[in-house]
Amino acid sequence: MKKREISKEAIKKTVAISQEIEGYQPAPKPLQEKAKILMAKYHVKISA
């Protein structure tokens, strides 16, 4: 079986479409920074 090559552009496009469908919105930078501080402080992982 031959491994199919998927371009990075195709992956980005697919991810963008799926995020659009789910109503995903990127978190503003200050919120991401706060999350990093919290993760470091409490040794937990937050997926945002």
PDB file of C-alpha atoms in Angstrom:
ATOM      1  CA  MET A   1       0.000   0.000   0.000  1.00  0.00           C
ATOM      2  CA  LYS A   2       1.211   3.451  -0.879  1.00  0.00           C
ATOM      3  CA  LYS A   3       1.134   6.160   1.752  1.00  0.00           C
ATOM      4  CA  ARG A   4      -0.888   9.152   0.573  1.00  0.00           C
ATOM      5  CA  GLU A   5       0.641  12.579   0.903  1.00  0.00           C
ATOM      6  CA  ILE A   6      -1.602  15.228   2.395  1.00  0.00           C
ATOM      7  CA  SER A   7      -0.492  18.807   1.935  1.00  0.00           C
ATOM      8  CA  LYS A   8      -0.281  21.150   4.911  1.00  0.00           C
ATOM      9  CA  GLU A   9      -2.687  23.489   3.121  1.00  0.00           C
ATOM     10  CA  ALA A  10      -5.310  20.727   2.884  1.00  0.00           C
ATOM     11  CA  ILE A  11      -4.932  19.972   6.599  1.00  0.00           C
ATOM     12  CA  LYS A  12      -5.198  23.664   7.544  1.00  0.00           C
ATOM     13  CA  LYS A  13      -8.292  24.054   5.363  1.00  0.00           C
ATOM     14  CA  THR A  14      -9.964  20.984   6.910  1.00  0.00           C
ATOM     15  CA  VAL A  15      -9.163  22.145  10.450  1.00  0.00           C
ATOM     16  CA  ALA A  16     -10.467  25.650   9.699  1.00  0.00           C
ATOM     17  CA  ILE A  17     -13.732  24.236   8.338  1.00  0.00           C
ATOM     18  CA  SER A  18     -14.249  21.894  11.297  1.00  0.00           C
ATOM     19  CA  GLN A  19     -13.519  24.706  13.768  1.00  0.00           C
ATOM     20  CA  GLU A  20     -15.994  26.943  11.926  1.00  0.00           C
ATOM     21  CA  ILE A  21     -18.691  24.257  12.216  1.00  0.00           C
ATOM     22  CA  GLU A  22     -18.051  23.781  15.940  1.00  0.00           C
ATOM     23  CA  GLY A  23     -18.090  27.532  16.549  1.00  0.00           C
ATOM     24  CA  TYR A  24     -14.464  27.482  17.691  1.00  0.00           C
ATOM     25  CA  GLN A  25     -12.921  30.851  18.381  1.00  0.00           C
ATOM     26  CA  PRO A  26      -9.252  31.308  19.243  1.00  0.00           C
ATOM     27  CA  ALA A  27      -8.724  32.549  22.780  1.00  0.00           C
ATOM     28  CA  PRO A  28      -7.295  36.062  23.087  1.00  0.00           C
ATOM     29  CA  LYS A  29      -3.600  36.138  24.018  1.00  0.00           C
ATOM     30  CA  PRO A  30      -4.048  37.417  27.602  1.00  0.00           C
ATOM     31  CA  LEU A  31      -6.356  34.466  28.335  1.00  0.00           C
ATOM     32  CA  GLN A  32      -3.796  32.035  26.922  1.00  0.00           C
ATOM     33  CA  GLU A  33      -1.098  33.625  29.089  1.00  0.00           C
ATOM     34  CA  LYS A  34      -3.308  33.281  32.187  1.00  0.00           C
ATOM     35  CA  ALA A  35      -3.912  29.628  31.303  1.00  0.00           C
ATOM     36  CA  LYS A  36      -0.141  29.009  31.018  1.00  0.00           C
ATOM     37  CA  ILE A  37       0.436  30.615  34.425  1.00  0.00           C
ATOM     38  CA  LEU A  38      -2.334  28.498  35.963  1.00  0.00           C
ATOM     39  CA  MET A  39      -0.924  25.332  34.389  1.00  0.00           C
ATOM     40  CA  ALA A  40       2.531  26.100  35.754  1.00  0.00           C
ATOM     41  CA  LYS A  41       1.192  26.985  39.200  1.00  0.00           C
ATOM     42  CA  TYR A  42      -1.065  23.965  39.708  1.00  0.00           C
ATOM     43  CA  HIS A  43       0.755  21.474  37.434  1.00  0.00           C
ATOM     44  CA  VAL A  44      -2.379  20.809  35.397  1.00  0.00           C
ATOM     45  CA  LYS A  45      -3.010  20.862  31.667  1.00  0.00           C
ATOM     46  CA  ILE A  46      -5.765  23.015  30.210  1.00  0.00           C
ATOM     47  CA  SER A  47      -6.824  22.468  26.626  1.00  0.00           C
ATOM     48  CA  ALA A  48      -8.240  25.642  25.142  1.00  0.00           C
TER      49      ALA A  48
END
